[in-house]
Short mmCIF file of C-alpha atoms in Angstrom, two decimals:
data_model
loop_
_atom_site.label_atom_id
_atom_site.label_comp_id
_atom_site.label_asym_id
_atom_site.label_seq_id
_atom_site.Cartn_x
_atom_site.Cartn_y
_atom_site.Cartn_z
CA MET A 25 -5.75 -26.41 41.36
CA GLY A 26 -5.10 -22.82 42.43
CA ARG A 27 -6.01 -19.92 40.18
CA LEU A 28 -2.40 -18.76 40.08
CA GLU A 29 -0.88 -22.14 39.27
CA VAL A 30 1.32 -22.52 36.20
CA SER A 31 3.46 -25.35 34.92
CA LEU A 32 7.04 -25.21 33.63
CA CYS A 33 7.95 -28.44 31.80
CA GLY A 34 5.70 -30.47 34.07
CA TRP A 35 6.87 -28.68 37.23
CA LYS A 36 3.81 -27.19 38.93
CA LEU A 37 4.34 -23.76 40.50
CA ASP A 38 1.74 -22.42 42.97
CA ASN A 39 2.14 -19.09 41.23
CA PRO A 40 4.34 -17.72 38.43
CA VAL A 41 6.27 -15.23 40.59
CA ILE A 42 9.98 -16.00 40.94
CA PRO A 43 12.65 -13.60 42.23
CA ALA A 44 15.32 -13.21 39.54
CA SER A 45 18.88 -14.38 39.89
CA GLY A 46 21.23 -11.81 41.37
CA THR A 47 18.54 -9.82 43.14
CA PHE A 48 17.67 -12.33 45.83
CA GLY A 49 21.02 -13.76 46.96
CA PHE A 50 20.56 -17.39 47.98
CA GLY A 51 17.11 -16.52 49.28
CA TYR A 52 17.46 -16.77 53.03
CA GLU A 53 18.19 -13.04 53.52
CA PHE A 54 14.53 -12.48 52.60
CA ALA A 55 13.17 -14.99 55.11
CA GLN A 56 13.33 -12.27 57.77
CA PHE A 57 10.73 -10.30 55.80
CA TYR A 58 8.18 -12.99 54.86
CA ASP A 59 7.61 -16.73 54.40
CA LEU A 60 9.54 -17.62 51.24
CA ASN A 61 7.26 -20.60 50.59
CA GLN A 62 4.71 -18.14 49.23
CA LEU A 63 6.92 -17.72 46.17
CA GLY A 64 6.47 -19.71 42.96
CA SER A 65 10.16 -20.53 43.15
CA ILE A 66 13.49 -18.74 43.63
CA ALA A 67 16.20 -18.21 41.01
CA LEU A 68 19.47 -18.42 42.93
CA LYS A 69 22.43 -16.08 42.62
CA GLY A 70 24.52 -16.92 39.53
CA THR A 71 26.97 -19.66 40.38
CA THR A 72 30.34 -20.38 38.81
CA ARG A 73 32.81 -23.23 39.25
CA GLU A 74 35.33 -21.11 41.18
CA ALA A 75 34.61 -18.51 43.85
CA ARG A 76 34.45 -14.97 42.47
CA PHE A 77 34.60 -11.55 44.12
CA GLY A 78 33.33 -9.92 40.95
CA ASN A 79 34.24 -6.45 39.73
CA PRO A 80 35.76 -3.64 41.78
CA THR A 81 33.39 -1.20 43.51
CA PRO A 82 31.54 1.08 42.94
CA ARG A 83 29.38 -1.40 41.10
CA ILE A 84 25.89 0.08 41.53
CA ALA A 85 24.58 3.20 39.80
CA GLU A 86 21.07 4.57 40.05
CA CYS A 87 19.09 5.64 36.97
CA ASP A 88 15.66 7.03 36.23
CA ARG A 89 13.31 4.11 36.84
CA GLY A 90 16.13 1.64 37.25
CA MET A 91 19.66 0.82 38.21
CA ILE A 92 22.89 -0.37 36.66
CA ASN A 93 24.87 -3.12 38.34
CA ALA A 94 28.36 -4.33 37.55
CA VAL A 95 28.58 -6.90 40.34
CA GLY A 96 30.18 -9.45 38.04
CA LEU A 97 28.91 -12.75 39.40
CA GLN A 98 30.17 -12.57 42.96
CA ASN A 99 29.56 -16.02 44.41
CA PRO A 100 31.40 -18.47 46.66
CA GLY A 101 31.79 -21.11 43.92
CA VAL A 102 29.57 -24.11 43.22
CA ASP A 103 30.98 -26.37 45.98
CA GLN A 104 30.44 -23.74 48.68
CA VAL A 105 26.99 -22.96 47.28
CA ILE A 106 26.08 -26.62 47.72
CA SER A 107 27.71 -27.12 51.13
CA LYS A 108 26.89 -23.73 52.76
CA GLU A 109 24.21 -21.75 50.94
CA LEU A 110 21.68 -24.44 49.97
CA PRO A 111 21.46 -25.92 53.51
CA ARG A 112 20.74 -22.43 54.88
CA LEU A 113 18.02 -21.92 52.27
CA LYS A 114 16.54 -25.36 53.01
CA GLU A 115 15.90 -24.32 56.61
CA VAL A 116 13.42 -21.68 55.46
CA TYR A 117 12.24 -22.92 52.05
CA GLN A 118 10.67 -26.24 51.15
CA LYS A 119 10.03 -25.92 47.40
CA LYS A 120 12.35 -26.46 44.46
CA VAL A 121 14.62 -23.69 43.24
CA ILE A 122 16.07 -22.58 39.93
CA ALA A 123 19.86 -22.89 39.86
CA ASN A 124 21.45 -20.18 37.73
CA VAL A 125 24.83 -21.26 36.37
CA SER A 126 27.50 -19.33 34.54
CA GLY A 127 30.92 -20.03 33.14
CA PHE A 128 33.89 -19.03 31.05
CA SER A 129 34.15 -22.26 29.07
CA LEU A 130 31.82 -25.08 28.02
CA GLU A 131 33.45 -27.36 30.60
CA GLU A 132 32.74 -24.89 33.36
CA TYR A 133 29.07 -24.55 32.40
CA VAL A 134 28.72 -28.32 32.29
CA GLU A 135 30.47 -29.00 35.60
CA CYS A 136 28.51 -26.31 37.40
CA ALA A 137 25.19 -27.44 35.92
CA GLN A 138 25.87 -31.09 36.76
CA LYS A 139 26.73 -30.34 40.37
CA MET A 140 23.70 -28.12 40.88
CA ALA A 141 21.32 -30.49 39.06
CA ALA A 142 22.38 -33.27 41.43
CA GLN A 143 20.83 -31.36 44.36
CA ASP A 144 17.31 -32.38 45.40
CA LEU A 145 16.45 -28.77 46.05
CA VAL A 146 17.12 -27.82 42.42
CA GLY A 147 14.13 -28.21 40.08
CA LEU A 148 15.49 -26.49 37.01
CA ILE A 149 18.79 -25.26 35.62
CA GLU A 150 18.96 -21.74 34.21
CA VAL A 151 22.03 -21.26 32.05
CA ASN A 152 23.22 -17.68 32.07
CA ILE A 153 24.73 -16.93 28.68
CA SER A 154 23.97 -13.27 29.12
CA CYS A 155 25.90 -11.74 32.01
CA PRO A 156 27.17 -8.40 30.69
CA ASN A 157 29.60 -7.98 33.56
CA VAL A 158 32.21 -10.63 32.98
CA HIS A 159 34.84 -10.61 30.29
CA HIS A 160 35.51 -13.58 27.98
CA GLY A 161 32.48 -15.48 29.17
CA GLY A 162 28.89 -14.89 30.09
CA MET A 163 27.38 -12.74 27.41
CA SER A 164 29.88 -13.70 24.71
CA PHE A 165 28.13 -17.09 24.61
CA GLY A 166 24.76 -15.42 24.29
CA THR A 167 25.34 -13.05 21.41
CA ASP A 168 26.10 -15.68 18.75
CA PRO A 169 23.48 -18.31 17.84
CA LYS A 170 26.14 -20.97 17.22
CA GLN A 171 27.85 -20.42 20.58
CA ALA A 172 24.48 -20.30 22.36
CA ALA A 173 23.49 -23.60 20.76
CA LYS A 174 26.80 -25.16 21.73
CA VAL A 175 26.38 -24.30 25.42
CA THR A 176 22.78 -25.49 25.33
CA ARG A 177 23.71 -28.83 23.79
CA ALA A 178 26.58 -29.38 26.23
CA VAL A 179 24.46 -28.71 29.31
CA LYS A 180 21.47 -30.64 27.98
CA THR A 181 23.62 -33.70 27.38
CA ALA A 182 25.01 -33.51 30.91
CA VAL A 183 21.87 -33.04 33.02
CA SER A 184 18.40 -34.56 33.03
CA LYS A 185 16.54 -31.74 34.81
CA PRO A 186 14.88 -29.09 32.60
CA VAL A 187 17.37 -26.59 31.16
CA PHE A 188 16.36 -22.98 30.52
CA ILE A 189 18.70 -20.64 28.69
CA LYS A 190 18.80 -17.04 29.91
CA LEU A 191 19.14 -14.69 26.97
CA THR A 192 20.71 -11.27 26.65
CA PRO A 193 18.85 -8.40 24.99
CA ASN A 194 22.17 -6.95 23.81
CA VAL A 195 21.83 -8.49 20.36
CA THR A 196 20.46 -7.42 16.99
CA ASP A 197 18.17 -10.43 16.60
CA ILE A 198 17.09 -12.17 19.79
CA VAL A 199 14.75 -14.44 17.82
CA ALA A 200 17.71 -16.06 16.04
CA ILE A 201 19.33 -16.87 19.40
CA ALA A 202 16.06 -18.17 20.82
CA LYS A 203 15.51 -20.46 17.82
CA ALA A 204 19.09 -21.71 18.02
CA VAL A 205 18.80 -22.74 21.68
CA GLU A 206 15.41 -24.35 21.09
CA GLU A 207 16.85 -26.37 18.24
CA ALA A 208 19.79 -27.35 20.46
CA GLY A 209 17.37 -28.89 22.95
CA ALA A 210 16.64 -26.16 25.50
CA ASP A 211 13.53 -26.90 27.56
CA GLY A 212 12.75 -23.22 27.93
CA ILE A 213 14.00 -19.67 27.74
CA SER A 214 14.46 -17.04 30.46
CA MET A 215 14.48 -13.53 29.07
CA ILE A 216 15.69 -10.85 29.26
CA ASN A 217 18.91 -10.27 31.19
CA THR A 218 20.04 -6.67 31.71
CA LEU A 219 20.85 -4.12 29.01
CA LEU A 220 24.36 -2.70 28.86
CA GLY A 221 24.39 0.80 30.30
CA ALA A 222 26.65 3.44 31.83
CA ARG A 223 26.45 6.60 33.98
CA PHE A 224 28.92 9.46 34.37
CA ASP A 225 29.39 11.83 37.28
CA LEU A 226 27.91 15.28 36.70
CA LYS A 227 30.78 17.19 38.28
CA THR A 228 33.85 15.15 37.29
CA GLY A 229 32.62 13.46 34.13
CA LYS A 230 34.14 10.22 35.38
CA PRO A 231 32.27 6.89 35.11
CA ILE A 232 30.24 6.08 38.24
CA LEU A 233 30.97 2.36 37.93
CA ALA A 234 34.54 1.14 38.35
CA ASN A 235 33.76 -1.24 35.48
CA ILE A 236 32.45 1.75 33.43
CA MET A 237 29.56 -0.34 32.05
CA GLY A 238 27.04 -2.58 33.72
CA GLY A 239 23.64 -4.18 33.35
CA PHE A 240 20.66 -1.81 33.33
CA SER A 241 17.47 -3.14 34.91
CA GLY A 242 14.27 -1.81 36.43
CA PRO A 243 10.88 -0.58 35.16
CA ALA A 244 12.54 1.46 32.40
CA ILE A 245 13.40 -1.73 30.46
CA LYS A 246 9.95 -3.33 30.71
CA PRO A 247 8.76 -2.35 27.19
CA ILE A 248 11.92 -3.86 25.70
CA ALA A 249 11.40 -7.09 27.61
CA LEU A 250 7.74 -7.24 26.59
CA ARG A 251 8.60 -6.68 22.94
CA MET A 252 11.28 -9.37 22.96
CA VAL A 253 9.13 -11.94 24.77
CA TYR A 254 6.35 -11.24 22.27
CA GLN A 255 8.72 -11.81 19.33
CA VAL A 256 10.27 -14.97 20.76
CA TYR A 257 6.87 -16.44 21.70
CA GLU A 258 5.92 -16.23 18.03
CA ALA A 259 9.07 -18.06 16.98
CA VAL A 260 9.50 -20.91 19.48
CA SER A 261 7.27 -23.48 21.15
CA ILE A 262 9.18 -23.93 24.42
CA PRO A 263 8.03 -22.03 27.54
CA ILE A 264 9.38 -18.57 28.35
CA ILE A 265 10.09 -17.11 31.79
CA GLY A 266 9.51 -13.37 31.28
CA ILE A 267 11.94 -11.01 33.00
CA GLY A 268 12.63 -7.30 32.73
CA GLY A 269 11.40 -4.39 34.79
CA LEU A 270 8.41 -6.18 36.32
CA ALA A 271 7.29 -4.56 39.57
CA SER A 272 3.56 -5.16 40.01
CA ALA A 273 0.76 -7.70 39.54
CA GLU A 274 -0.32 -5.66 36.52
CA ASP A 275 3.15 -6.14 35.03
CA VAL A 276 2.87 -9.90 35.55
CA ILE A 277 -0.42 -9.99 33.64
CA GLU A 278 1.09 -7.96 30.82
CA MET A 279 4.21 -10.14 30.57
CA MET A 280 2.17 -13.35 30.58
CA SER A 281 -0.13 -11.93 27.93
CA ALA A 282 2.94 -11.32 25.79
CA GLY A 283 3.81 -15.00 26.09
CA ALA A 284 5.54 -15.76 29.40
CA THR A 285 4.51 -18.89 31.31
CA ALA A 286 6.14 -17.59 34.49
CA VAL A 287 7.92 -14.38 35.44
CA GLN A 288 10.94 -13.24 37.38
CA ILE A 289 11.07 -10.09 39.46
CA GLY A 290 14.53 -8.53 39.55
CA ALA A 291 15.54 -4.98 40.43
CA GLU A 292 12.32 -4.36 42.35
CA ASN A 293 13.54 -6.73 45.09
CA CYS A 294 16.41 -4.30 45.69
CA ARG A 295 14.18 -1.34 46.46
CA ASN A 296 11.48 -3.29 48.24
CA PRO A 297 12.23 -6.61 49.93
CA TYR A 298 8.48 -7.33 50.00
CA ALA A 299 8.08 -6.84 46.21
CA CYS A 300 7.35 -10.48 45.29
CA LYS A 301 5.02 -11.05 48.22
CA LYS A 302 3.10 -7.88 47.39
CA ILE A 303 2.63 -9.04 43.79
CA ILE A 304 1.49 -12.54 44.83
CA ASP A 305 -1.00 -11.13 47.36
CA ARG A 306 -2.43 -8.74 44.77
CA LEU A 307 -2.75 -11.20 41.85
CA PRO A 308 -6.05 -12.90 42.88
CA VAL A 309 -7.67 -9.51 43.45
CA LEU A 310 -6.47 -8.29 40.08
CA LEU A 311 -7.73 -11.48 38.37
CA ASP A 312 -11.19 -10.75 39.83
CA GLU A 313 -11.03 -7.17 38.60
CA LEU A 314 -10.06 -8.33 35.14
CA LYS A 315 -12.57 -11.21 35.23
CA ILE A 316 -9.89 -13.79 34.57
CA GLN A 317 -10.55 -17.22 36.07
CA ASN A 318 -7.14 -18.85 35.86
CA LEU A 319 -3.86 -17.08 35.32
CA LYS A 320 -2.52 -19.75 32.97
CA ASP A 321 -5.35 -19.02 30.52
CA ILE A 322 -3.83 -15.66 29.60
CA ILE A 323 -0.41 -16.94 28.53
CA GLY A 324 0.23 -15.54 25.06
CA ARG A 325 -3.22 -13.97 24.71
CA SER A 326 -1.69 -10.87 23.08
CA HIS A 327 -1.03 -12.97 19.98
CA SER A 328 -3.87 -13.23 17.54
CA MET B 3 15.66 -7.37 62.99
CA LYS B 4 15.15 -5.76 59.60
CA SER B 5 11.78 -4.24 58.74
CA ILE B 6 10.09 -1.39 56.92
CA GLN B 7 9.00 1.44 59.23
CA MET B 8 7.27 4.77 58.69
CA TYR B 9 8.72 7.92 60.24
CA THR B 10 7.39 11.45 60.65
CA ILE B 11 9.86 14.26 60.08
CA GLU B 12 10.17 16.34 63.26
CA SER B 13 12.81 18.70 61.94
CA ASN B 14 15.02 19.06 58.88
CA GLU B 15 17.59 21.85 58.99
CA ALA B 16 20.95 22.88 57.57
CA LEU B 17 24.03 22.58 59.81
CA THR B 18 26.38 23.95 57.15
CA GLN B 19 25.83 24.93 53.54
CA ASP B 20 25.30 21.31 52.44
CA VAL B 21 25.20 19.20 55.60
CA TRP B 22 21.71 18.75 56.99
CA ARG B 23 20.17 17.21 60.09
CA MET B 24 16.84 15.40 60.02
CA VAL B 25 15.07 14.17 63.14
CA LEU B 26 12.57 11.36 62.55
CA LYS B 27 9.86 10.23 64.95
CA GLY B 28 9.13 6.53 64.95
CA ASP B 29 10.44 3.14 65.96
CA THR B 30 14.01 3.03 67.28
CA SER B 31 13.80 -0.29 69.11
CA TRP B 32 15.78 -1.97 66.31
CA ILE B 33 18.92 0.04 67.01
CA GLU B 34 21.45 -2.13 68.79
CA ARG B 35 24.66 -0.24 68.18
CA PRO B 36 25.94 3.11 66.96
CA GLY B 37 26.98 2.96 63.30
CA GLN B 38 23.89 1.14 62.04
CA PHE B 39 21.90 2.72 59.21
CA VAL B 40 18.51 3.17 57.59
CA ASN B 41 17.70 2.96 53.88
CA LEU B 42 15.27 5.75 53.00
CA LEU B 43 12.71 5.61 50.21
CA ILE B 44 12.66 9.01 48.52
CA THR B 45 9.83 9.84 46.15
CA GLY B 46 11.12 9.97 42.59
CA GLN B 47 14.33 8.05 43.26
CA TYR B 48 14.60 4.42 42.19
CA LEU B 49 16.99 3.23 44.88
CA ARG B 50 16.80 3.97 48.58
CA ARG B 51 19.39 6.18 50.27
CA PRO B 52 21.48 4.55 53.01
CA ILE B 53 22.10 7.05 55.85
CA SER B 54 23.79 6.26 59.17
CA VAL B 55 22.03 6.98 62.45
CA ALA B 56 23.82 9.84 64.25
CA ASP B 57 21.80 9.73 67.44
CA TRP B 58 18.65 8.17 68.84
CA ASN B 59 16.40 7.92 71.86
CA GLU B 60 13.20 5.98 72.55
CA GLU B 61 11.11 8.10 70.21
CA THR B 62 13.33 9.68 67.59
CA LEU B 63 16.38 9.08 65.50
CA THR B 64 18.67 11.70 64.04
CA LEU B 65 20.21 11.52 60.58
CA ILE B 66 22.94 13.87 59.42
CA TYR B 67 23.46 13.83 55.66
CA LYS B 68 25.27 15.76 53.00
CA ILE B 69 23.67 16.98 49.79
CA VAL B 70 25.70 15.17 47.15
CA GLY B 71 23.15 14.45 44.43
CA GLU B 72 19.50 14.19 43.43
CA GLY B 73 18.35 12.02 46.33
CA THR B 74 19.88 14.02 49.14
CA LYS B 75 18.76 17.26 47.46
CA LYS B 76 15.19 15.94 47.63
CA MET B 77 15.72 14.95 51.28
CA ALA B 78 16.70 18.51 52.15
CA ALA B 79 13.50 19.79 50.56
CA LEU B 80 11.29 17.60 52.78
CA LYS B 81 9.12 19.44 55.31
CA CYS B 82 8.23 18.78 58.93
CA GLN B 83 5.35 16.32 59.41
CA GLU B 84 6.01 14.63 56.07
CA VAL B 85 6.22 10.84 56.33
CA LEU B 86 9.22 8.81 55.15
CA GLU B 87 9.47 5.07 54.61
CA ALA B 88 12.69 3.49 55.81
CA LEU B 89 14.11 0.02 55.72
CA THR B 90 15.56 -0.41 59.20
CA GLY B 91 17.73 -2.76 61.22
CA LEU B 92 20.61 -2.44 58.79
CA GLY B 93 24.34 -2.85 59.36
CA ASN B 94 26.47 -4.21 62.17
CA GLY B 95 27.58 -0.97 63.83
CA PHE B 96 30.55 -0.27 66.08
CA GLU B 97 31.49 -2.74 68.84
CA LEU B 98 32.46 -1.09 72.13
CA GLN B 99 32.87 -4.25 74.18
CA HIS B 100 36.40 -5.57 74.64
CA THR B 101 37.94 -2.20 73.83
CA PRO B 102 40.24 -0.20 76.17
CA LYS B 103 39.02 2.53 78.51
CA LYS B 104 40.70 5.20 76.39
CA ILE B 105 39.49 5.36 72.80
CA LEU B 106 39.96 7.66 69.80
CA LEU B 107 37.08 8.51 67.46
CA ILE B 108 38.10 9.91 64.07
CA GLY B 109 35.62 11.43 61.62
CA GLY B 110 36.09 13.09 58.27
CA GLY B 111 33.41 15.33 56.74
CA VAL B 112 30.08 13.55 56.47
CA GLY B 113 31.75 10.55 58.14
CA VAL B 114 31.41 12.40 61.44
CA PRO B 115 27.69 11.71 62.21
CA PRO B 116 27.77 8.02 63.31
CA LEU B 117 30.60 8.90 65.71
CA TYR B 118 28.24 11.11 67.69
CA GLY B 119 26.07 8.17 68.76
CA LEU B 120 29.23 6.18 69.35
CA ALA B 121 30.75 8.90 71.60
CA LYS B 122 27.51 9.09 73.57
CA LYS B 123 27.39 5.32 74.18
CA ALA B 124 31.10 5.15 75.00
CA LEU B 125 30.87 7.96 77.55
CA GLU B 126 27.76 6.36 79.09
CA ILE B 127 29.72 3.21 79.85
CA GLY B 128 32.62 5.18 81.32
CA LYS B 129 35.10 5.37 78.46
CA GLN B 130 37.53 8.22 78.06
CA VAL B 131 36.80 9.57 74.59
CA THR B 132 38.93 11.74 72.33
CA VAL B 133 37.18 12.87 69.15
CA LEU B 134 39.28 13.97 66.19
CA LEU B 135 37.30 15.65 63.44
CA GLY B 136 38.63 16.57 60.00
CA PHE B 137 36.99 19.02 57.61
CA LYS B 138 38.03 20.82 54.44
CA SER B 139 37.61 24.20 56.08
CA GLN B 140 35.91 26.00 58.96
CA HIS B 141 32.67 26.68 57.10
CA GLU B 142 32.19 22.94 56.53
CA ALA B 143 32.74 22.03 60.20
CA PHE B 144 29.83 20.86 62.32
CA TYR B 145 29.02 19.20 65.68
CA LEU B 146 32.15 20.38 67.55
CA GLU B 147 30.11 21.82 70.44
CA GLU B 148 27.81 18.80 70.48
CA PHE B 149 30.73 16.40 70.98
CA ALA B 150 32.24 18.69 73.64
CA ALA B 151 28.88 18.88 75.43
CA LEU B 152 28.88 15.09 75.75
CA GLY B 153 32.15 15.30 77.64
CA ALA B 154 34.54 14.20 74.92
CA GLN B 155 37.89 15.87 74.26
CA VAL B 156 37.56 17.42 70.77
CA LEU B 157 40.42 17.96 68.32
CA VAL B 158 39.97 19.45 64.87
CA SER B 159 41.90 19.61 61.62
CA THR B 160 41.05 21.51 58.45
CA ASN B 161 42.82 21.18 55.12
CA ASP B 162 43.17 24.96 54.81
CA GLY B 163 43.98 25.64 58.46
CA SER B 164 40.91 27.84 58.97
CA LEU B 165 40.05 25.86 62.11
CA GLY B 166 42.23 23.74 64.39
CA THR B 167 45.36 22.14 63.02
CA LYS B 168 46.15 22.75 59.36
CA GLY B 169 46.33 19.45 57.50
CA PHE B 170 44.61 16.12 57.93
CA VAL B 171 43.41 14.05 60.88
CA THR B 172 46.66 12.11 60.54
CA THR B 173 48.58 15.38 61.10
CA VAL B 174 46.84 15.72 64.47
CA MET B 175 47.38 12.05 65.32
CA GLU B 176 51.12 12.53 64.89
CA LYS B 177 51.23 15.91 66.64
CA GLU B 178 49.20 14.78 69.65
CA GLY B 179 50.82 11.36 69.93
CA LEU B 180 47.64 9.39 69.27
CA LEU B 181 49.24 6.53 67.37
CA GLU B 182 48.75 3.89 70.07
CA GLU B 183 45.06 4.54 70.71
CA THR B 184 42.40 2.04 69.71
CA TYR B 185 40.44 3.96 67.12
CA PHE B 186 37.01 4.11 65.49
CA VAL B 187 36.95 5.90 62.17
CA CYS B 188 34.43 6.97 59.54
CA GLY B 189 35.11 9.11 56.49
CA PRO B 190 36.42 8.98 52.93
CA VAL B 191 38.27 5.79 52.03
CA ALA B 192 41.60 7.63 51.52
CA MET B 193 41.34 8.88 55.11
CA LEU B 194 40.49 5.45 56.47
CA LYS B 195 43.49 3.99 54.72
CA ALA B 196 45.81 6.79 55.93
CA VAL B 197 44.65 6.34 59.54
CA HIS B 198 45.06 2.57 59.31
CA GLN B 199 48.58 2.90 57.90
CA LEU B 200 49.69 5.49 60.44
CA SER B 201 48.23 4.02 63.61
CA ARG B 202 50.10 1.33 65.48
CA ALA B 203 46.85 0.17 67.11
CA ASN B 204 43.89 -1.75 65.73
CA GLY B 205 40.67 -0.02 64.95
CA GLN B 206 37.15 -0.27 63.58
CA LEU B 207 36.47 1.38 60.23
CA SER B 208 33.05 2.34 58.94
CA LEU B 209 33.14 2.13 55.15
CA GLU B 210 30.87 3.70 52.60
CA GLU B 211 29.85 2.25 49.25
CA ARG B 212 27.14 2.69 46.64
CA MET B 213 24.46 0.19 47.64
CA GLY B 214 21.73 -1.53 45.68
CA CYS B 215 19.43 -3.12 48.22
CA GLY B 216 21.02 -2.36 51.61
CA PHE B 217 20.08 -5.72 53.12
CA GLY B 218 22.36 -8.32 51.58
CA ALA B 219 20.60 -9.42 48.42
CA CYS B 220 22.41 -7.79 45.51
CA MET B 221 26.10 -8.03 46.49
CA GLY B 222 26.62 -4.50 45.17
CA CYS B 223 28.62 -3.20 48.14
CA SER B 224 31.10 -6.00 48.78
CA CYS B 225 34.54 -5.40 50.26
CA LYS B 226 37.49 -7.78 50.09
CA THR B 227 38.59 -9.06 53.50
CA LYS B 228 40.90 -11.77 54.76
CA GLU B 229 37.82 -13.85 55.55
CA GLY B 230 36.48 -13.46 52.00
CA PRO B 231 34.11 -10.88 50.56
CA LYS B 232 31.92 -9.05 53.07
CA ARG B 233 28.75 -7.16 52.19
CA LEU B 234 29.07 -3.71 53.75
CA CYS B 235 25.31 -3.57 54.26
CA VAL B 236 25.18 -6.77 56.34
CA GLU B 237 28.64 -7.78 57.59
CA GLY B 238 29.58 -4.06 57.61
CA PRO B 239 29.63 -1.12 57.31
CA VAL B 240 32.07 -1.44 60.23
CA LEU B 241 35.05 -3.70 59.57
CA LYS B 242 38.12 -4.37 61.68
CA SER B 243 41.35 -2.71 60.53
CA GLU B 244 43.18 -6.01 60.54
CA GLU B 245 40.72 -7.82 58.24
CA ILE B 246 40.43 -5.38 55.30
CA LEU B 247 42.33 -6.16 52.12
CA TRP B 248 43.09 -2.71 50.73
CA GLU B 249 42.83 -2.10 46.99
CA ASP B 250 45.42 0.13 45.36
#
């Protein structure tokens, strides 16, 4: 067993480092920079039943220590993802991936999850009930415990692979949502998605994003993610994939201490295509420095 | 091939009040076509800055950029011999093959720079090049002599009439009878659209958009086309006039 190995619902990952959905496309764009098989896994671009262009541009705005995106789930639709994108990824990647699915109705979530779960390449389904960039869907399922539980139950009934629910931080009480999805049968929780943000042009005062608002990510949100993972770890017993502003091996240690079994790296992939590789290469050195034998031993160590 | 490269700043100087030219020493072997770009890491900025390559040789590449915000302001403050990290090998660039002998290059404001490298390559392979440059006014104009020195015919328009024809690049296109010429254009989207609507020929348009990653991962810079969405950082920034689906 490797020092970096962790296990998500019986699925052994060589290391806990996973690029987050929406920041890594369908993976293969990164194969020109390094061997993707070094990654723990890959969370694929959010997939919906129908093809989507997403929101109008501009849909990226820079911030201090982060960025706001209002992409709005651009993807070619689940059938094209299966027939075109997954085969391309398979050429350069031999491990299992995390399929991130989104929808505007329960039926859509279920259909998308079923189709993706039927793919050999897919090891786990991540249900996105937290996209801030789509109207009448996405996040509206993730801000109400009852709705969140409903989606969870529907997807769990339809697929046999592990189902993780990706939570939004744009709520008053994330613990209530986490408990609701656990009770509804979720195998794990991915958290957090982006925070709603906005930027305005200095000279004109006009919004920078065509959509006005978007999802804020990057190192600036890390303390919020750490706090929320810490709170949810106390309240549930299913594994957590920690996400939010992680950019270094040190950040991975901190997030796992707070209670994450694995982590996802998001915005950092956009500024440095080598971000995940750099973190994975540095982790064993950092473990030596910190005198930690196995990474999995530190999961939740911040809790007394 | 995309990769991260380090460059040493050889020079960094103002061409006009807010348009600057930076010459970088380092790898240029990745450049296949004019119109490709680099994504520069600037200390203190979260995202990189995508800047088109204006000119290059075996040892250096030239970037011409406009100070529009924090990032480009910091770029202008960089000194010679400082080292910059760039993500390279980005964008498709302009395609000169299968185009007529006579071509029209149209640039507006800070859209002018990538046309310089394009004019150079086109003249090298024996094309007859007319360059039409549009600026707001004379004091914002740059690179007229440089284009002329390459051997291109240079036409100019300014909005206020302080240099060349008063009006827009489209005013000159009409006046000079340039509506049948295969064109290559880079500039503000309103100008691209106006040129596309006026011209009776097909052209190649270099579009600009706020980018997240610059290499195809985030889908931030997509543009609607007849063949589906295209990422301007990978399948662009140069698109064909006949494939773009214009937004209102």
